[in-house]
Coordinates of C-alpha atoms in Angstrom, one line a residue:
Chain A
X1 CA -9.5 -5.3 -29.8
X2 CA -10.8 -3.9 -26.6
X3 CA -8.2 -2.3 -24.3
X4 CA -10.0 -3.5 -21.2
X5 CA -11.9 -6.7 -21.1
X6 CA -13.8 -7.6 -17.9
X7 CA -15.0 -11.2 -18.2
X8 CA -17.6 -12.9 -15.9
X9 CA -16.4 -11.4 -12.7
X10 CA -17.9 -13.0 -9.6
X11 CA -16.9 -12.2 -6.1
X12 CA -18.4 -13.2 -2.8
X13 CA -17.2 -11.7 0.5
X14 CA -16.7 -13.8 3.5
X15 CA -19.9 -12.5 5.1
X16 CA -21.8 -14.3 2.3
X17 CA -22.8 -11.2 0.3
X18 CA -22.4 -11.6 -3.4
X19 CA -20.4 -8.5 -4.3
X20 CA -20.3 -9.3 -8.1
X21 CA -22.4 -11.7 -10.0
X22 CA -21.0 -12.5 -13.5
X23 CA -20.1 -8.9 -14.4
X24 CA -18.5 -8.4 -17.8
X25 CA -18.0 -5.5 -20.2
X26 CA -15.3 -4.0 -22.4
X27 CA -13.7 -0.7 -23.0
X28 CA -12.3 0.3 -26.5
X29 CA -9.2 2.4 -26.9
X30 CA -10.0 6.1 -26.8
X31 CA -13.3 5.7 -25.0
X32 CA -14.4 7.3 -21.7
X33 CA -16.7 4.7 -20.0
X34 CA -18.5 5.4 -16.8
X35 CA -19.0 2.7 -14.2
X36 CA -22.2 3.7 -12.4
X37 CA -24.0 2.3 -9.5
X38 CA -25.3 2.9 -6.0
X39 CA -23.0 2.7 -3.0
X40 CA -22.1 -1.0 -2.5
X41 CA -23.1 -1.9 -6.1
X42 CA -19.7 -3.4 -6.7
X43 CA -18.0 -0.6 -8.6
X44 CA -14.9 -0.5 -6.4
X45 CA -14.7 -4.3 -6.3
X46 CA -14.5 -4.3 -10.1
X47 CA -11.7 -1.7 -9.9
X48 CA -10.0 -3.6 -7.2
X49 CA -10.0 -6.8 -9.4
X50 CA -8.8 -4.8 -12.3
X51 CA -5.8 -3.7 -10.3
X52 CA -5.1 -7.1 -8.8
X53 CA -5.9 -6.0 -5.3
X54 CA -9.0 -8.1 -5.0
X55 CA -9.0 -11.8 -6.0
X56 CA -12.1 -12.7 -8.0
X57 CA -13.8 -16.1 -7.3
X58 CA -14.5 -16.4 -11.0
X59 CA -13.6 -14.5 -14.2
X60 CA -10.7 -12.4 -15.2
X61 CA -9.6 -9.0 -16.4
X62 CA -7.5 -8.4 -19.5
X63 CA -5.7 -5.1 -20.0
X64 CA -4.1 -4.7 -23.4
X65 CA -4.2 -8.4 -23.9
X66 CA -2.5 -9.3 -20.6
X67 CA -4.4 -11.0 -17.8
X68 CA -4.3 -9.1 -14.5
X69 CA -4.7 -12.4 -12.7
X70 CA -1.8 -14.2 -14.3
X71 CA 0.4 -11.4 -15.8
X72 CA -0.2 -8.6 -13.3
X73 CA 2.9 -6.5 -13.9
X74 CA 2.6 -6.6 -17.7
X75 CA -1.1 -5.7 -17.5
X76 CA -0.7 -2.9 -15.0
X77 CA 2.1 -1.3 -17.1
X78 CA -0.7 -0.2 -19.5
X79 CA -2.6 1.8 -16.9
X80 CA -2.5 4.5 -14.3
X81 CA -5.0 4.5 -11.5
X82 CA -6.6 6.3 -8.7
X83 CA -8.1 3.6 -6.5
X84 CA -10.2 4.7 -3.5
X85 CA -8.9 7.8 -1.6
X86 CA -5.5 9.1 -2.7
X87 CA -3.2 8.4 0.2
X88 CA 0.2 10.0 0.1
X89 CA 3.1 10.0 2.6
X90 CA 2.4 13.3 4.3
X91 CA 5.9 13.6 5.6
X92 CA 7.3 13.6 2.0
X93 CA 6.9 16.4 -0.6
X94 CA 4.7 15.9 -3.6
X95 CA 7.8 15.4 -5.7
X96 CA 9.2 12.8 -3.4
X97 CA 5.9 11.0 -3.4
X98 CA 5.9 10.9 -7.2
X99 CA 9.4 9.6 -7.3
X100 CA 8.7 6.9 -4.7
X101 CA 5.6 5.7 -6.6
X102 CA 7.4 5.8 -10.0
X103 CA 10.3 3.7 -8.7
X104 CA 7.8 0.9 -8.3
X105 CA 7.1 1.1 -12.0
X106 CA 10.8 1.1 -12.8
X107 CA 10.5 4.3 -14.7
X108 CA 11.6 7.8 -13.8
X109 CA 12.0 10.6 -16.3
X110 CA 12.4 13.9 -14.6
X111 CA 11.5 16.0 -17.6
X112 CA 8.4 14.0 -18.2
X113 CA 7.5 14.2 -14.5
X114 CA 7.9 18.0 -14.5
X115 CA 5.7 18.2 -17.6
X116 CA 2.9 16.2 -16.0
X117 CA 3.2 18.2 -12.8
X118 CA 2.7 21.4 -14.8
X119 CA -0.2 19.8 -16.7
X120 CA -2.0 19.1 -13.5
X121 CA -1.1 22.6 -12.3
X122 CA 0.8 21.6 -9.2
X123 CA 4.2 23.0 -10.2
X124 CA 4.0 25.8 -7.6
X125 CA 3.5 23.4 -4.6
X126 CA 5.2 20.2 -5.8
X127 CA 8.1 20.8 -3.3
X128 CA 5.8 21.2 -0.3
X129 CA 5.0 18.3 2.0
X130 CA 1.7 16.6 1.0
X131 CA 0.5 17.0 4.5
X132 CA 0.0 20.6 3.7
X133 CA -2.0 19.9 0.6
X134 CA -5.7 20.7 0.2
X135 CA -8.0 17.8 -1.0
X136 CA -8.1 19.2 -4.5
X137 CA -4.3 19.4 -4.6
X138 CA -4.1 15.8 -3.4
X139 CA -6.4 14.7 -6.2
X140 CA -4.2 16.6 -8.7
X141 CA -1.2 14.8 -7.4
X142 CA -3.1 11.5 -7.6
X143 CA -3.8 12.3 -11.2
X144 CA -0.1 13.1 -11.8
X145 CA 1.1 9.8 -10.4
X146 CA -1.5 8.0 -12.4
X147 CA -0.2 9.7 -15.6
X148 CA 3.4 8.6 -14.9
X149 CA 4.7 6.8 -16.8
X150 CA 2.5 7.5 -19.8
X151 CA -0.3 4.9 -19.4
X152 CA -2.6 4.0 -22.3
X153 CA -5.6 3.9 -19.9
X154 CA -6.7 5.6 -16.7
X155 CA -8.8 3.9 -14.0
X156 CA -10.4 6.5 -11.8
X157 CA -12.3 5.5 -8.8
X158 CA -14.7 8.3 -7.7
X159 CA -12.0 10.9 -8.4
X160 CA -14.1 14.0 -7.7
X161 CA -15.3 12.8 -4.3
X162 CA -14.9 15.7 -1.8
X163 CA -13.9 18.3 -4.4
X164 CA -15.6 21.6 -4.5
X165 CA -17.6 22.6 -7.5
X166 CA -14.7 24.5 -9.1
X167 CA -12.5 21.5 -8.5
X168 CA -15.0 19.2 -10.1
X169 CA -15.3 21.4 -13.2
X170 CA -11.5 21.6 -13.5
X171 CA -11.1 17.9 -13.1
X172 CA -13.8 17.2 -15.7
X173 CA -12.2 19.5 -18.2
X174 CA -8.8 17.9 -17.6
X175 CA -10.1 14.4 -18.1
X176 CA -11.8 15.4 -21.4
X177 CA -8.6 17.1 -22.5
X178 CA -6.7 13.8 -21.8
X179 CA -9.0 12.0 -24.1
X180 CA -9.2 14.6 -26.8
X181 CA -5.5 15.6 -26.9
X182 CA -3.8 12.4 -25.9
X183 CA -6.3 9.8 -27.0
X184 CA -6.4 8.4 -23.4
X185 CA -8.8 5.6 -22.6
X186 CA -10.6 6.2 -19.3
X187 CA -12.8 4.1 -17.1
X188 CA -14.5 6.3 -14.6
X189 CA -16.1 4.8 -11.5
X190 CA -18.7 7.2 -10.1
X191 CA -22.1 7.4 -8.4
X192 CA -22.6 10.9 -9.7
X193 CA -24.9 10.7 -12.7
X194 CA -24.1 14.3 -13.9
X195 CA -20.4 13.5 -13.9
X196 CA -20.9 10.4 -16.1
X197 CA -23.4 12.2 -18.3
X198 CA -21.0 15.0 -19.0
X199 CA -17.8 13.0 -19.4
X200 CA -18.5 9.6 -20.7
X201 CA -19.3 8.1 -24.1
X202 CA -20.7 4.9 -22.7
X203 CA -21.7 3.7 -19.3
X204 CA -22.1 0.4 -17.5
X205 CA -24.6 0.4 -14.6
X206 CA -24.3 -2.0 -11.7
X207 CA -27.0 -2.8 -9.3
X208 CA -26.4 -5.1 -6.3
X209 CA -23.4 -6.7 -8.0
X210 CA -25.1 -7.3 -11.3
X211 CA -24.7 -5.5 -14.6
X212 CA -28.1 -4.0 -15.5
X213 CA -27.1 -1.8 -18.4
X214 CA -24.2 -1.3 -20.8
X215 CA -24.5 1.2 -23.6
X216 CA -24.2 4.7 -24.9
X217 CA -24.8 7.4 -22.4
X218 CA -28.3 8.8 -23.3
X219 CA -28.1 11.8 -25.6
X220 CA -24.6 10.8 -26.9
X221 CA -24.5 9.9 -30.6
X222 CA -27.4 7.4 -30.4
X223 CA -29.9 7.1 -33.2
X224 CA -32.9 6.4 -31.1
X225 CA -35.8 8.9 -31.5
X226 CA -38.2 9.4 -28.7
X227 CA -41.4 11.4 -28.5
X228 CA -43.5 12.2 -25.5
X229 CA -47.3 12.4 -25.6
X230 CA -49.2 14.7 -23.2
X231 CA -52.9 13.8 -23.3
X232 CA -55.9 13.0 -21.1
X233 CA -56.2 9.8 -23.2
X234 CA -52.8 8.2 -22.6
X235 CA -54.4 4.7 -22.3
X236 CA -56.0 5.1 -25.7
X237 CA -52.7 6.4 -27.1
X238 CA -51.0 3.3 -25.8
X239 CA -53.5 1.1 -27.7
X240 CA -52.9 3.1 -30.9
X241 CA -49.1 2.7 -30.4
X242 CA -49.4 -1.0 -29.8
X243 CA -51.1 -1.3 -33.2
X244 CA -48.0 0.3 -34.7
X245 CA -45.9 -2.2 -32.7
X246 CA -44.6 0.6 -30.5
X247 CA -44.4 0.6 -26.7
X248 CA -45.5 3.7 -24.7
X249 CA -44.3 3.9 -21.1
X250 CA -46.0 5.4 -18.1
X251 CA -44.8 8.9 -18.9
X252 CA -46.2 8.7 -22.4
X253 CA -42.8 8.3 -24.0
X254 CA -42.5 6.3 -27.2
X255 CA -39.3 5.1 -28.8
X256 CA -39.5 5.2 -32.6
X257 CA -37.5 2.8 -34.6
X258 CA -35.8 4.2 -37.7
X259 CA -37.0 5.2 -40.3
X260 CA -40.4 5.9 -38.6
X261 CA -41.0 9.6 -38.0
X262 CA -42.9 11.4 -35.3
X263 CA -45.7 12.8 -37.6
X264 CA -46.6 9.2 -38.7
X265 CA -47.4 8.3 -35.1
X266 CA -49.1 11.7 -34.5
X267 CA -51.5 11.1 -37.4
X268 CA -52.3 7.6 -36.1
X269 CA -53.0 9.1 -32.6
X270 CA -55.3 11.8 -34.0
X271 CA -57.1 9.3 -36.3
X272 CA -57.6 7.1 -33.3
X273 CA -59.5 9.9 -31.5
X274 CA -56.7 10.5 -28.9
X275 CA -56.9 14.1 -27.6
X276 CA -53.3 15.2 -28.1
X277 CA -52.3 18.2 -26.0
X278 CA -48.7 17.9 -27.1
X279 CA -46.4 15.5 -29.0
X280 CA -42.8 16.5 -28.6
X281 CA -39.4 15.0 -29.2
X282 CA -38.1 13.7 -25.9
X283 CA -34.4 13.5 -25.0
X284 CA -33.8 10.8 -22.3
X285 CA -31.4 11.8 -19.5
X286 CA -29.1 9.4 -17.8
X287 CA -31.1 10.0 -14.6
X288 CA -34.2 8.8 -16.3
X289 CA -32.4 5.7 -17.6
X290 CA -30.9 5.0 -14.2
X291 CA -34.2 5.5 -12.3
X292 CA -36.0 3.4 -15.0
X293 CA -33.6 0.6 -14.4
X294 CA -34.1 0.9 -10.7
X295 CA -37.9 0.5 -11.1
X296 CA -37.6 -2.7 -13.1
Chain B
X1 CA 18.8 -5.9 -10.0
X2 CA 19.4 -2.1 -10.5
X3 CA 15.6 -1.6 -10.4
X4 CA 15.3 -3.6 -7.2
X5 CA 18.0 -1.5 -5.6
X6 CA 16.2 1.7 -6.7
X7 CA 13.0 0.4 -5.2
X8 CA 14.7 -0.6 -2.0
X9 CA 16.5 2.8 -1.8
X10 CA 13.1 4.6 -2.2
X11 CA 11.7 2.5 0.6
X12 CA 14.6 3.2 2.9
X13 CA 14.3 7.0 2.2
X14 CA 10.6 6.8 3.1
X15 CA 11.5 5.1 6.3
X16 CA 14.2 7.6 7.2
X17 CA 11.9 10.5 6.4
X18 CA 9.6 9.5 9.3
X19 CA 10.3 11.1 12.6
X20 CA 9.3 8.0 14.6
X21 CA 12.1 6.0 12.9
X22 CA 14.5 8.1 15.0
X23 CA 12.8 7.3 18.3
X24 CA 15.0 4.3 18.9
X25 CA 18.2 6.2 18.2
X26 CA 17.2 8.9 20.6
X27 CA 16.1 6.5 23.3
X28 CA 19.4 4.6 23.2
X29 CA 21.5 7.8 23.3
X30 CA 19.5 8.8 26.4
X31 CA 20.0 5.4 28.0
X32 CA 23.7 5.3 27.3
X33 CA 24.2 8.8 28.6
X34 CA 22.3 8.0 31.8
X35 CA 24.1 4.7 32.5
X36 CA 27.6 6.3 31.8
X37 CA 26.7 9.2 34.0
X38 CA 25.7 6.8 36.8
X39 CA 28.9 4.8 36.4
X40 CA 30.9 8.0 36.4
X41 CA 29.1 9.5 39.5
X42 CA 28.9 6.3 41.5
X43 CA 32.3 5.0 40.5
X44 CA 33.1 1.7 38.9
X45 CA 33.4 -0.4 42.0
X46 CA 31.4 -3.2 40.4
X47 CA 33.7 -3.4 37.5
X48 CA 36.7 -3.1 39.8
X49 CA 35.5 -6.2 41.8
X50 CA 34.8 -8.2 38.6
X51 CA 38.1 -7.4 37.0
X52 CA 40.4 -7.7 40.0
X53 CA 38.7 -10.9 41.0
X54 CA 40.0 -12.4 37.8
X55 CA 43.6 -11.3 38.8
X56 CA 43.7 -8.5 36.2
X57 CA 44.6 -4.8 36.5
X58 CA 41.5 -2.7 36.7
X59 CA 42.9 0.4 35.0
X60 CA 44.0 -1.7 32.0
X61 CA 40.6 -3.2 31.3
X62 CA 38.3 -0.4 32.4
X63 CA 38.1 0.8 28.8
X64 CA 35.8 2.1 26.1
X65 CA 34.9 -1.4 24.6
X66 CA 34.4 -2.9 28.1
X67 CA 32.0 -0.2 29.1
X68 CA 30.3 -0.2 25.7
X69 CA 29.8 -4.0 25.7
X70 CA 28.0 -3.9 29.0
X71 CA 25.7 -1.1 27.8
X72 CA 25.2 -2.7 24.5
X73 CA 24.5 -6.3 25.5
X74 CA 22.2 -5.3 28.3
X75 CA 20.0 -3.0 26.3
X76 CA 19.8 -4.1 22.7
X77 CA 17.5 -7.1 23.1
X78 CA 14.8 -5.5 25.3
X79 CA 14.9 -1.8 24.3
X80 CA 16.1 -2.5 20.7
X81 CA 13.4 -5.1 20.3
X82 CA 10.7 -2.5 21.0
X83 CA 11.9 -0.2 18.2
X84 CA 12.5 -3.0 15.8
X85 CA 9.0 -4.4 16.3
X86 CA 7.6 -0.9 16.1
X87 CA 9.1 -0.3 12.7
X88 CA 8.5 -3.8 11.3
X89 CA 5.0 -4.0 12.8
X90 CA 4.2 -0.8 11.0
X91 CA 5.8 -1.4 7.6
X92 CA 2.9 -3.3 6.0
X93 CA 0.0 -2.9 8.5
X94 CA 0.3 0.9 8.9
X95 CA 0.7 1.4 5.1
X96 CA -2.4 -0.7 4.6
X97 CA -4.4 1.1 7.2
X98 CA -3.4 4.5 5.8
X99 CA -4.3 3.5 2.2
X100 CA -0.7 3.7 0.9
X101 CA -0.7 0.0 0.0
X102 CA -3.4 0.6 -2.5
X103 CA -1.4 3.4 -4.1
X104 CA 1.7 1.2 -4.2
X105 CA -0.1 -1.9 -5.6
X106 CA -1.8 0.1 -8.3
X107 CA 1.7 0.0 -9.9
X108 CA 3.1 -2.8 -11.9
X109 CA 4.9 -4.5 -9.0
X110 CA 4.2 -7.9 -7.6
X111 CA 3.2 -8.3 -4.0
X112 CA 6.2 -10.6 -3.4
X113 CA 8.6 -7.9 -4.7
X114 CA 7.0 -5.2 -2.7
X115 CA 7.1 -7.2 0.5
X116 CA 10.7 -8.2 -0.2
X117 CA 11.7 -4.5 -0.6
X118 CA 9.9 -3.7 2.6
X119 CA 11.4 -6.6 4.5
X120 CA 14.9 -5.7 3.4
X121 CA 14.3 -2.2 4.6
X122 CA 13.4 -3.5 8.0
X123 CA 16.5 -5.6 8.0
X124 CA 18.6 -2.5 7.1
X125 CA 17.0 -0.6 9.9
X126 CA 17.8 -3.4 12.4
X127 CA 21.4 -3.5 11.4
X128 CA 21.7 0.3 11.4
X129 CA 20.1 0.6 14.8
X130 CA 22.3 -2.1 16.4
X131 CA 25.4 -0.7 14.8
X132 CA 24.4 2.8 16.0
X133 CA 23.9 1.5 19.5
X134 CA 27.3 -0.4 19.4
X135 CA 29.3 2.6 18.2
X136 CA 27.5 5.3 20.1
X137 CA 28.1 3.3 23.3
X138 CA 31.7 2.9 22.3
X139 CA 32.1 6.7 21.7
X140 CA 30.6 7.4 25.0
X141 CA 32.9 4.9 26.6
X142 CA 35.8 6.7 24.9
X143 CA 34.6 10.0 26.4
X144 CA 34.8 8.4 29.9
X145 CA 37.9 6.2 29.7
X146 CA 39.9 7.6 26.7
X147 CA 41.6 5.7 23.9
X148 CA 43.4 2.4 24.5
X149 CA 43.5 -0.3 27.2
X150 CA 42.4 -3.9 27.1
X151 CA 38.9 -5.4 26.6
X152 CA 37.1 -7.3 29.3
X153 CA 34.4 -9.4 27.6
X154 CA 31.9 -10.4 30.3
X155 CA 28.8 -12.4 29.3
X156 CA 27.7 -14.1 32.6
X157 CA 24.8 -16.1 31.1
X158 CA 27.2 -17.8 28.7
X159 CA 29.9 -18.1 31.3
X160 CA 32.3 -15.9 29.3
X161 CA 34.8 -13.7 31.1
X162 CA 37.7 -13.1 28.8
X163 CA 40.5 -10.5 28.6
X164 CA 41.9 -9.2 25.4
X165 CA 44.4 -6.6 24.3
X166 CA 43.1 -3.5 22.5
X167 CA 43.5 -4.9 19.0
X168 CA 42.1 -8.4 19.6
X169 CA 39.4 -6.8 21.8
X170 CA 38.3 -4.4 19.1
X171 CA 38.0 -7.4 16.6
X172 CA 35.9 -9.2 19.2
X173 CA 33.8 -6.2 19.8
X174 CA 33.1 -5.7 16.0
X175 CA 32.3 -9.4 15.7
X176 CA 29.9 -9.2 18.6
X177 CA 28.1 -6.1 17.2
X178 CA 27.8 -7.7 13.7
X179 CA 26.5 -11.0 15.2
X180 CA 24.0 -9.2 17.4
X181 CA 22.8 -7.2 14.3
X182 CA 22.2 -10.4 12.5
X183 CA 20.5 -12.2 15.3
X184 CA 18.1 -9.2 16.0
X185 CA 16.8 -9.6 12.4
X186 CA 14.6 -12.5 13.8
X187 CA 12.8 -10.0 16.1
X188 CA 12.2 -7.8 13.0
X189 CA 11.0 -10.8 11.0
X190 CA 8.4 -11.7 13.6
X191 CA 7.1 -8.1 13.5
X192 CA 7.1 -8.2 9.7
X193 CA 5.1 -11.4 9.6
X194 CA 2.5 -10.1 12.0
X195 CA 2.3 -6.8 10.0
X196 CA 1.3 -8.8 6.9
X197 CA -1.8 -10.1 8.7
X198 CA -5.1 -8.2 8.6
X199 CA -4.5 -6.6 12.0
X200 CA -3.8 -3.1 13.3
X201 CA -0.1 -2.0 13.3
X202 CA -0.2 -1.7 17.1
X203 CA -1.4 -5.2 17.4
X204 CA 1.4 -6.4 15.1
X205 CA 4.0 -4.6 17.3
X206 CA 2.5 -5.9 20.6
X207 CA 2.2 -9.4 19.1
X208 CA 5.8 -9.4 18.1
X209 CA 7.0 -8.1 21.5
X210 CA 4.8 -10.7 23.2
X211 CA 6.3 -13.5 21.2
X212 CA 9.8 -12.2 21.9
X213 CA 9.3 -11.8 25.7
X214 CA 7.4 -15.2 26.0
X215 CA 10.3 -16.9 24.2
X216 CA 12.8 -15.0 26.5
X217 CA 10.9 -16.0 29.7
X218 CA 10.6 -19.6 28.7
X219 CA 14.4 -19.7 27.9
X220 CA 15.1 -18.6 31.5
X221 CA 12.9 -21.3 33.0
X222 CA 14.7 -24.5 34.1
X223 CA 12.1 -26.9 32.8
X224 CA 12.7 -25.7 29.2
X225 CA 16.3 -26.8 29.3
X226 CA 15.6 -29.8 27.0
X227 CA 13.6 -27.7 24.6
X228 CA 15.7 -24.6 24.4
X229 CA 16.7 -25.3 20.9
X230 CA 13.1 -24.5 19.9
X231 CA 13.5 -20.9 21.3
X232 CA 14.9 -18.2 19.0
X233 CA 16.3 -16.3 21.9
X234 CA 18.4 -19.3 22.8
X235 CA 19.9 -19.1 19.3
X236 CA 20.3 -15.4 19.5
X237 CA 22.9 -16.0 22.2
X238 CA 25.3 -17.0 19.4
X239 CA 26.0 -13.3 19.2
X240 CA 27.6 -13.4 22.7
X241 CA 29.5 -16.7 22.0
X242 CA 31.8 -15.0 19.5
X243 CA 33.3 -13.1 22.5
X244 CA 34.7 -16.4 24.0
X245 CA 38.5 -16.9 23.7
X246 CA 37.8 -20.0 21.7
X247 CA 34.4 -19.6 20.1
X248 CA 32.3 -22.8 19.6
X249 CA 32.0 -22.2 15.9
X250 CA 29.8 -25.2 15.1
X251 CA 27.3 -24.0 17.8
X252 CA 27.4 -20.5 16.5
X253 CA 27.0 -21.5 12.8
X254 CA 24.1 -23.9 13.7
X255 CA 22.4 -21.1 15.7
X256 CA 22.7 -18.6 12.8
X257 CA 21.4 -21.3 10.4
X258 CA 18.4 -21.8 12.6
X259 CA 17.8 -18.0 12.9
X260 CA 18.2 -17.6 9.1
X261 CA 15.7 -20.4 8.5
X262 CA 13.3 -18.8 11.0
X263 CA 13.6 -15.5 9.2
X264 CA 12.8 -17.1 5.9
X265 CA 9.9 -18.9 7.4
X266 CA 8.5 -15.7 9.0
X267 CA 8.9 -13.9 5.7
X268 CA 7.2 -16.6 3.6
X269 CA 4.3 -16.9 6.1
X270 CA 3.8 -13.1 6.0
X271 CA 3.9 -13.1 2.2
X272 CA 1.5 -16.0 2.0
X273 CA -1.0 -14.3 4.2
X274 CA -0.6 -10.9 2.5
X275 CA -0.9 -12.4 -1.0
X276 CA -4.2 -14.1 -0.2
X277 CA -5.7 -10.9 1.1
X278 CA -8.2 -8.7 -0.7
X279 CA -7.0 -5.1 -0.3
X280 CA -10.1 -3.0 -0.2
X281 CA -11.4 -0.6 2.4

């Protein structure tokens, strides 16, 4: 069973703009799934609905079998979240902030909290007021509060926004460690393609409130084989490919269904008098996928 | 229940960790010190006239509770109201504005429970502030007049001018301070209700103060005589009624029941509004 199930979410803001239009996807236990989209695509609205902070017009979210809309407390006990910018009480210390937030979950284990604080490398500054924290430290504290008390799943809403390159790298490594060492399921909301490409197994792409893609992040464990043709006769090459029931795109990229191999198509191209300058395996990037969806 | 207490305690600690929470305490200390200094410098001729006109001995009733009551009753409603609406107007609206509410509600806690915790924190602050004012005024009175003497309970708007010995007077003074604490909760409840609305914290505070002052002004207008039961400031006078030699308990109980019902209504309206809101920047 999927740990997170997002079903037919529809949300219209008062201004009349449809923020979400029948969006649905699921996240299996142990996966890192990226929720991608341009600014205003509806990513944060999905997150808000998942946390019960935004009321959907239609649809629902189930977390670990509990509906957020009808069994909010039971559902949210399964997750930890960083939703929008991490806002702490600047007049309290990091430790006091953690304690205050954990009191709302009805759980406080000091030893566990110390362990998590050390894990996010904030143990040296945890007793300082959060008003003195850098942005990176605030993000680490946000991660610490999300990890208490031991959630099955993390919902991270643009967690690396405003971090410096070192901070982003550290954060990425930490998230991967959470999945690899602790089997954590993570839903990462981001508009940074590189971030999703490096961290996620699968991704869901939203565009103007609609889901336009759900699948494996290109280059991650997929079986599809693509070749790219460089030739002055691309149009003729497209005709040859069509005869083999293959589709060549504008960049000369052809996706081969298994078990077809590249040399089979190359032979057909040569026999069809196509002047082949190069015929090379092509690895599709997430950026290409994303931009391709945009052009549609 | 234990969990609820823990959550309430955490909320109270958060409130007490903020410097602005202490503004009210500081302002009252300054006011009390200023008034007592004036009384001391200018002499207590006004008191003397009031007390001797009733056929009583001035030195006997010019005491700590007499001085404290005058300070206390005159200042709690207007000045106290400012700080109570400041705290209650902030408690939801400011947290929402600063993004704290999103952090809190990412936790497995219902909106109702979170608001109840916050409301009870405002109630605790109200009681604490009124008690602080009552007892700091009493201590300042002690510093001027010393221990002992009688208690002259003077509430002109209710026609109360009663004289008590020290022991009975202290009982009356405690009863008045507790009653005033309870009645001021309505001011806090108005601020809380407005704080739950999608408005800025300053607007919630100003809105609550406006409500309070409009109600107060209407109460003092003659043509509202037949409708005064609709005004919460009229029912707040129950706090002063306990100082009468023979308090009108049915009137006092009815007023507190009305104030309690208003508090519950303000809380539920606030909750209803907050619960229907989408919390997203």
